[in-house]
């Protein structure tokens, strides 16, 4: 800055002296300032050429503000170079870390194009990086389920996708996609072949064992029943035989529940589109609940929308709804209140069972739908429960596109609500048509 001030002062002084000698101050000052400006402009052109071709030209060798600008540019370039090296090192570490992972990792852009992929991505999907950089993953991985999963929005974060590897069909993969960086997505594929085989072996074992146990238990129960009714049987034996019948019945119930769960797990998402008359179904369950209540004399209430029907599997929905109602009867104290409600709103159709029983502590609620999970094991056995009822309910409602919600507090009772989506509700026109067909068939 000081050098520039001295130059300008020198130009001004020369112009003043020449103007005084010639008597043409205005002309001399105009010419002098024009030359000074032209010289400065020429230095700026050198600066621009140096910025464009830094390695092929020399910067302006002039002290002052231009020299300060060049120095700051050099400092900025050094800082930028340092940051580039750091970012490059971070990127190399990231690539090495993800390359060492046993999972396939793919970074997807805004439109699903491949920004980066590790070595496992080639093994699982056949994607090669950087050769396939910029190509859309859905075009390279020709799997319809994955394409729809990529478009499923927030739901895909909550639920992963299981599929076979398009490269090796014997490898089972679990796909999870999460938001990453600036409007990017991170696709992670994990090999779950071992877990999948173990689960299949467990399912096969339960199904086969249940089938094999059903026949001998039926035979045993039949003989025990004949012994109890046989007058020749000694009276002192009958007490023990009744206990044996009770335990055999418990085992039969357990086997039936296991077979139901195996069937639900083995089948794909429910595609049944039968019209289920839920009000009639709940009316039957209500009468059964009153019989089950017996001497307990529960106050059971039923409130339904009479023309609210849904599409689905009648047997499965009956199993789910009856499980919840009968559980409420069994675990509500004498003369307690149980309310059954079937209604709809803008979110879908809902079957709600509310009781004023003992209630459930918050830490138990997330585990209620686990198989064989019991809050009070002794009390559950006394009631004859198998520990599979709510697991069946959860599977059935999930297969119908809904969910099971549980709210409860100790001492305040419980609320179990089966939520079915709007898409399951049968329109009034369809309902009327189905009723007409039933009437004509009856006639």
XYZ file of C-alpha atoms in Angstrom:
443
model
C 0.000 0.000 0.000
C 2.809 2.451 0.839
C 4.617 1.749 -2.450
C 1.424 2.478 -4.393
C 0.988 5.748 -2.521
C 4.546 6.806 -3.345
C 4.047 5.989 -7.021
C 0.860 7.994 -7.195
C 2.566 10.897 -5.377
C 5.490 10.776 -7.817
C 3.125 10.874 -10.830
C 1.225 13.751 -9.279
C 4.452 15.698 -8.603
C 5.831 15.167 -12.122
C 2.532 16.241 -13.677
C 2.472 19.331 -11.447
C 6.020 20.344 -12.417
C 5.480 19.739 -16.145
C 2.175 21.574 -15.998
C 3.797 24.530 -14.283
C 6.512 24.687 -16.947
C 4.144 24.321 -19.883
C 1.202 26.100 -18.359
C -1.091 23.194 -19.410
C -1.979 21.684 -16.024
C -5.206 19.982 -17.142
C -3.753 18.308 -20.182
C -0.607 17.181 -18.371
C -2.580 15.717 -15.440
C -4.953 13.907 -17.833
C -2.086 12.362 -19.793
C -0.139 11.445 -16.662
C -3.107 9.771 -14.937
C -4.029 7.936 -18.159
C -0.515 6.509 -18.417
C -0.602 5.506 -14.730
C -3.955 3.789 -15.145
C -2.778 2.002 -18.313
C 0.316 0.743 -16.490
C -1.789 -0.529 -13.574
C -4.201 -2.213 -16.023
C -1.245 -3.943 -17.701
C -0.114 -5.258 -14.300
C -3.636 -6.604 -13.647
C -3.544 -8.423 -16.999
C -0.289 -10.064 -15.918
C -1.961 -11.040 -12.648
C -4.906 -12.594 -14.531
C -2.580 -14.522 -16.869
C -0.686 -15.805 -13.841
C -3.905 -16.978 -12.204
C -5.021 -18.816 -15.358
C -1.647 -20.386 -16.163
C 0.246 -20.277 -12.927
C 2.861 -22.843 -13.986
C 3.437 -21.306 -17.441
C 3.777 -17.619 -16.593
C 5.356 -15.400 -13.972
C 3.284 -13.198 -11.755
C 3.669 -9.393 -11.893
C 6.898 -8.372 -10.191
C 5.560 -5.241 -8.586
C 5.557 -4.307 -4.953
C 2.414 -2.941 -3.389
C -1.175 -4.089 -3.438
C -0.740 -6.454 -6.402
C 2.149 -8.164 -4.656
C -0.036 -8.498 -1.511
C -2.828 -10.043 -3.633
C -0.399 -12.559 -5.137
C 0.883 -13.477 -1.692
C -2.659 -14.007 -0.324
C -3.505 -16.131 -3.358
C -0.443 -18.291 -2.675
C -1.471 -18.670 0.972
C -5.015 -19.606 -0.074
C -3.668 -22.165 -2.525
C -1.452 -23.656 0.139
C -4.365 -23.900 2.568
C -6.545 -25.433 -0.165
C -3.824 -27.922 -1.034
C -3.489 -28.853 2.625
C -7.228 -29.368 2.936
C -7.225 -31.458 -0.248
C -4.515 -33.683 1.195
C -6.460 -34.100 4.440
C -9.678 -34.872 2.598
C -7.807 -37.268 0.333
C -6.377 -39.045 3.364
C -9.823 -39.204 4.968
C -11.270 -40.601 1.728
C -8.517 -43.228 1.497
C -9.141 -44.246 5.106
C -12.884 -44.437 4.449
C -12.337 -46.555 1.342
C -9.915 -48.851 3.169
C -12.295 -49.202 6.127
C -15.332 -49.936 3.975
C -13.261 -52.185 1.740
C -12.353 -54.267 4.800
C -16.011 -54.593 5.837
C -17.714 -57.957 5.249
C -20.729 -56.009 3.902
C -21.281 -54.436 0.500
C -21.407 -50.622 0.715
C -22.700 -48.454 -2.145
C -23.042 -44.663 -2.054
C -25.950 -43.574 -4.246
C -26.609 -40.090 -5.613
C -29.865 -38.154 -5.685
C -31.266 -40.154 -8.635
C -29.919 -43.527 -7.525
C -26.693 -43.281 -9.498
C -23.564 -44.963 -8.125
C -21.095 -42.523 -6.566
C -18.878 -45.134 -4.925
C -18.844 -48.849 -4.124
C -16.501 -51.215 -2.282
C -15.172 -54.610 -3.385
C -17.997 -56.578 -1.763
C -20.479 -54.742 -4.018
C -18.886 -56.522 -6.990
C -19.119 -59.902 -5.227
C -22.776 -59.459 -4.202
C -24.197 -57.315 -7.058
C -21.610 -57.348 -9.867
C -21.042 -53.579 -9.502
C -17.504 -52.482 -10.371
C -16.129 -49.178 -9.192
C -15.049 -46.833 -10.758
C -16.139 -48.449 -14.054
C -19.828 -48.244 -13.106
C -19.607 -44.789 -11.532
C -22.547 -42.581 -12.527
C -24.771 -45.470 -13.646
C -28.097 -46.069 -11.894
C -28.040 -48.977 -9.466
C -31.548 -50.093 -10.470
C -30.363 -50.493 -14.091
C -27.390 -52.647 -13.092
C -29.172 -54.733 -10.439
C -32.162 -56.181 -12.285
C -34.222 -57.100 -9.234
C -37.775 -55.632 -9.111
C -37.938 -55.897 -5.304
C -34.816 -53.733 -4.935
C -36.108 -51.154 -7.417
C -39.363 -50.774 -5.476
C -37.414 -50.704 -2.191
C -35.317 -47.801 -3.479
C -38.535 -45.877 -4.163
C -40.271 -46.747 -0.884
C -39.137 -43.607 0.983
C -39.096 -43.585 4.797
C -40.531 -47.101 5.076
C -37.323 -48.637 3.756
C -35.400 -47.269 6.772
C -37.760 -49.026 9.168
C -37.750 -52.321 7.320
C -34.882 -53.914 5.413
C -35.187 -56.003 2.260
C -34.155 -59.649 2.063
C -33.244 -60.996 -1.355
C -30.957 -63.422 -3.136
C -27.727 -62.122 -4.627
C -28.123 -61.549 -8.385
C -24.553 -62.850 -8.811
C -24.867 -65.972 -6.623
C -28.406 -67.145 -5.905
C -27.269 -69.256 -2.934
C -26.282 -66.101 -1.020
C -29.077 -64.407 0.918
C -28.689 -60.657 1.470
C -30.308 -58.151 3.801
C -30.467 -54.691 2.204
C -30.725 -51.486 4.220
C -30.772 -47.990 2.716
C -30.252 -44.859 4.825
C -29.871 -41.113 4.111
C -26.228 -40.129 3.718
C -24.427 -36.839 3.179
C -25.993 -34.139 1.012
C -29.140 -35.821 -0.379
C -27.299 -39.084 -0.941
C -28.154 -42.639 0.110
C -26.026 -45.354 1.652
C -26.905 -48.906 0.607
C -25.508 -51.639 2.867
C -25.936 -55.321 1.979
C -25.181 -57.972 4.604
C -24.749 -61.692 3.992
C -27.393 -63.477 6.092
C -27.143 -66.871 4.426
C -26.218 -68.621 7.680
C -28.954 -66.869 9.653
C -31.503 -67.615 6.927
C -30.594 -71.301 6.899
C -30.773 -71.481 10.701
C -34.201 -69.829 10.705
C -35.444 -72.189 8.014
C -34.153 -75.187 9.969
C -35.932 -73.884 13.085
C -39.188 -73.396 11.176
C -38.937 -76.856 9.587
C -38.186 -78.464 12.937
C -41.134 -76.777 14.672
C -43.513 -77.632 11.837
C -42.377 -81.269 11.580
C -42.243 -81.825 15.339
C -45.703 -80.323 15.771
C -47.147 -82.548 13.052
C -45.494 -85.636 14.522
C -46.734 -84.855 18.045
C -50.312 -84.059 17.036
C -51.369 -87.665 16.242
C -50.010 -89.402 19.389
C -51.431 -86.661 21.590
C -54.839 -87.073 19.981
C -54.681 -90.819 20.669
C -53.577 -90.278 24.277
C -56.330 -87.705 24.867
C -58.917 -90.103 23.431
C -57.870 -92.937 25.723
C -57.779 -90.642 28.767
C -61.275 -89.401 27.969
C -62.576 -92.980 27.694
C -60.957 -93.862 31.022
C -62.662 -90.960 32.779
C -66.062 -91.949 31.390
C -65.527 -95.647 32.044
C -67.357 -96.837 35.161
C -64.901 -99.726 35.560
C -62.025 -97.262 36.081
C -61.183 -96.989 39.811
C -62.383 -93.725 41.344
C -58.968 -92.904 42.835
C -57.458 -93.003 39.345
C -59.885 -90.511 37.841
C -58.352 -87.476 39.588
C -54.955 -88.295 38.108
C -56.437 -89.021 34.705
C -58.233 -85.640 34.674
C -54.923 -83.926 35.417
C -53.324 -85.879 32.579
C -56.162 -84.806 30.255
C -55.654 -81.164 31.253
C -51.934 -81.344 30.478
C -52.578 -83.171 27.219
C -55.061 -80.449 26.218
C -52.452 -77.796 27.003
C -49.945 -79.591 24.789
C -52.523 -79.862 21.998
C -53.222 -76.126 22.216
C -49.494 -75.428 22.111
C -49.046 -77.622 19.040
C -51.985 -75.974 17.278
C -50.508 -72.521 17.957
C -47.092 -73.649 16.724
C -48.629 -75.009 13.536
C -50.540 -71.753 13.036
C -47.343 -69.732 13.417
C -45.479 -72.048 11.031
C -48.222 -71.631 8.434
C -48.160 -67.847 8.800
C -44.371 -67.708 8.446
C -44.229 -70.123 5.520
C -46.775 -68.243 3.406
C -46.086 -64.973 1.642
C -48.011 -61.744 2.287
C -51.703 -62.519 2.470
C -53.359 -62.171 -0.926
C -56.834 -63.325 0.136
C -59.483 -60.851 -0.927
C -62.535 -62.459 0.659
C -65.059 -60.090 2.186
C -64.810 -60.614 5.952
C -67.949 -59.601 7.844
C -66.158 -58.496 10.970
C -69.335 -57.347 12.846
C -70.788 -60.861 12.533
C -67.449 -62.379 13.486
C -67.165 -60.192 16.600
C -70.741 -61.016 17.541
C -69.792 -64.697 17.639
C -66.610 -63.955 19.591
C -68.671 -61.861 22.009
C -70.988 -64.809 22.738
C -67.997 -67.129 23.204
C -66.412 -64.586 25.558
C -69.554 -64.536 27.727
C -69.441 -68.336 27.920
C -65.724 -68.239 28.781
C -66.368 -65.636 31.481
C -68.831 -67.957 33.231
C -68.887 -67.476 36.977
C -66.434 -64.562 36.712
C -69.431 -62.503 35.503
C -67.442 -59.951 33.475
C -69.235 -56.915 32.084
C -68.598 -57.415 28.359
C -69.618 -54.684 25.903
C -69.646 -54.819 22.097
C -69.777 -51.761 19.827
C -69.411 -52.186 16.046
C -70.033 -50.353 12.796
C -72.562 -52.777 11.249
C -71.483 -52.341 7.603
C -67.733 -52.056 8.146
C -66.302 -55.051 6.281
C -62.706 -55.719 5.223
C -60.941 -57.904 2.673
C -58.678 -60.599 4.036
C -58.399 -64.111 5.397
C -61.421 -64.913 7.586
C -59.758 -67.713 9.579
C -56.634 -65.658 10.315
C -58.548 -62.555 11.384
C -60.829 -64.665 13.584
C -57.757 -66.191 15.241
C -56.243 -62.745 15.886
C -59.394 -61.032 17.166
C -60.507 -63.964 19.349
C -57.024 -64.240 20.872
C -57.134 -60.651 22.075
C -60.707 -60.881 23.412
C -60.162 -64.189 25.217
C -56.901 -62.886 26.725
C -58.807 -59.914 28.121
C -61.392 -62.257 29.671
C -58.749 -64.525 31.208
C -56.624 -61.751 32.712
C -59.390 -59.422 33.933
C -60.485 -59.945 37.552
C -63.976 -61.069 38.527
C -66.788 -58.676 37.540
C -64.296 -56.604 35.549
C -65.184 -54.714 32.387
C -64.140 -55.700 28.851
C -65.095 -53.456 25.920
C -64.872 -54.651 22.306
C -65.028 -51.968 19.620
C -64.901 -52.149 15.804
C -64.719 -48.774 14.065
C -63.076 -46.861 11.223
C -61.465 -43.467 10.662
C -59.315 -41.806 8.012
C -56.408 -44.119 8.903
C -58.283 -47.390 8.416
C -60.303 -49.962 10.363
C -59.625 -50.752 14.006
C -60.549 -53.595 16.383
C -60.016 -52.416 19.938
C -60.283 -54.390 23.168
C -60.175 -52.407 26.403
C -60.217 -53.874 29.925
C -59.820 -52.620 33.487
C -57.616 -55.489 34.612
C -54.272 -55.495 36.381
C -52.430 -53.695 33.598
C -48.926 -54.276 32.255
C -45.693 -52.523 33.229
C -44.012 -50.485 30.474
C -40.887 -52.686 30.312
C -42.963 -55.741 29.351
C -44.999 -54.177 26.521
C -42.306 -54.312 23.756
C -41.824 -58.051 24.417
C -45.458 -59.136 24.649
C -45.534 -60.309 21.024
C -42.411 -62.457 21.429
C -42.972 -66.200 21.375
C -43.368 -67.827 24.770
C -42.848 -64.532 26.584
C -44.864 -64.404 29.794
C -45.043 -61.654 32.405
C -46.140 -64.033 35.159
C -45.179 -67.542 34.079
C -47.011 -69.298 36.911
C -50.228 -67.345 36.307
C -50.033 -67.943 32.546
C -49.718 -71.707 33.026
C -52.618 -71.633 35.454
C -54.746 -69.903 32.799
C -53.659 -72.433 30.175
C -51.880 -69.936 27.956
C -49.249 -71.051 25.458
C -47.345 -67.770 25.191
C -47.949 -67.703 21.425
C -51.290 -65.889 21.171
C -50.005 -62.337 20.716
C -47.234 -63.563 18.397
C -49.969 -65.004 16.172
C -51.945 -61.758 16.386
C -48.912 -59.712 15.343
C -48.187 -61.973 12.352
C -51.801 -61.995 11.160
C -52.249 -58.227 11.355
C -48.867 -57.643 9.688
C -49.835 -59.991 6.823
C -52.917 -57.832 6.320
C -50.786 -54.678 6.105
C -51.606 -53.423 9.601
C -50.068 -53.314 13.055
C -50.832 -54.154 16.676
C -50.758 -51.298 19.212
C -50.638 -51.974 22.963
C -51.194 -49.385 25.701
C -51.278 -50.300 29.355
C -50.431 -49.103 32.863
C -50.341 -51.148 36.053
C -53.644 -50.814 37.900
C -55.361 -49.037 34.984
C -56.052 -51.895 32.582
C -54.929 -52.410 29.002
C -55.897 -51.482 25.453
C -55.067 -53.778 22.521
C -55.791 -52.304 19.093
C -55.504 -54.068 15.722
C -55.082 -51.421 13.010
C -55.888 -52.378 9.413
C -55.104 -49.999 6.508
C -57.729 -48.097 4.529
C -56.992 -50.299 1.516
C -58.499 -53.277 3.407
C -61.887 -51.616 3.900
C -64.477 -52.964 1.459
C -66.475 -50.170 -0.255
C -70.236 -50.092 0.334
C -71.003 -51.047 -3.316
C -68.802 -54.151 -3.121
C -70.320 -55.062 0.231
C -73.845 -54.821 -1.142
C -72.916 -56.983 -4.143
C -71.387 -59.630 -1.892
C -74.493 -59.634 0.327
C -76.760 -60.007 -2.715
C -74.746 -62.998 -3.916
C -74.980 -64.635 -0.496
C -78.751 -64.075 -0.392
C -79.196 -65.559 -3.884
C -77.055 -68.555 -2.974
C -79.091 -69.090 0.205
C -82.341 -68.962 -1.766
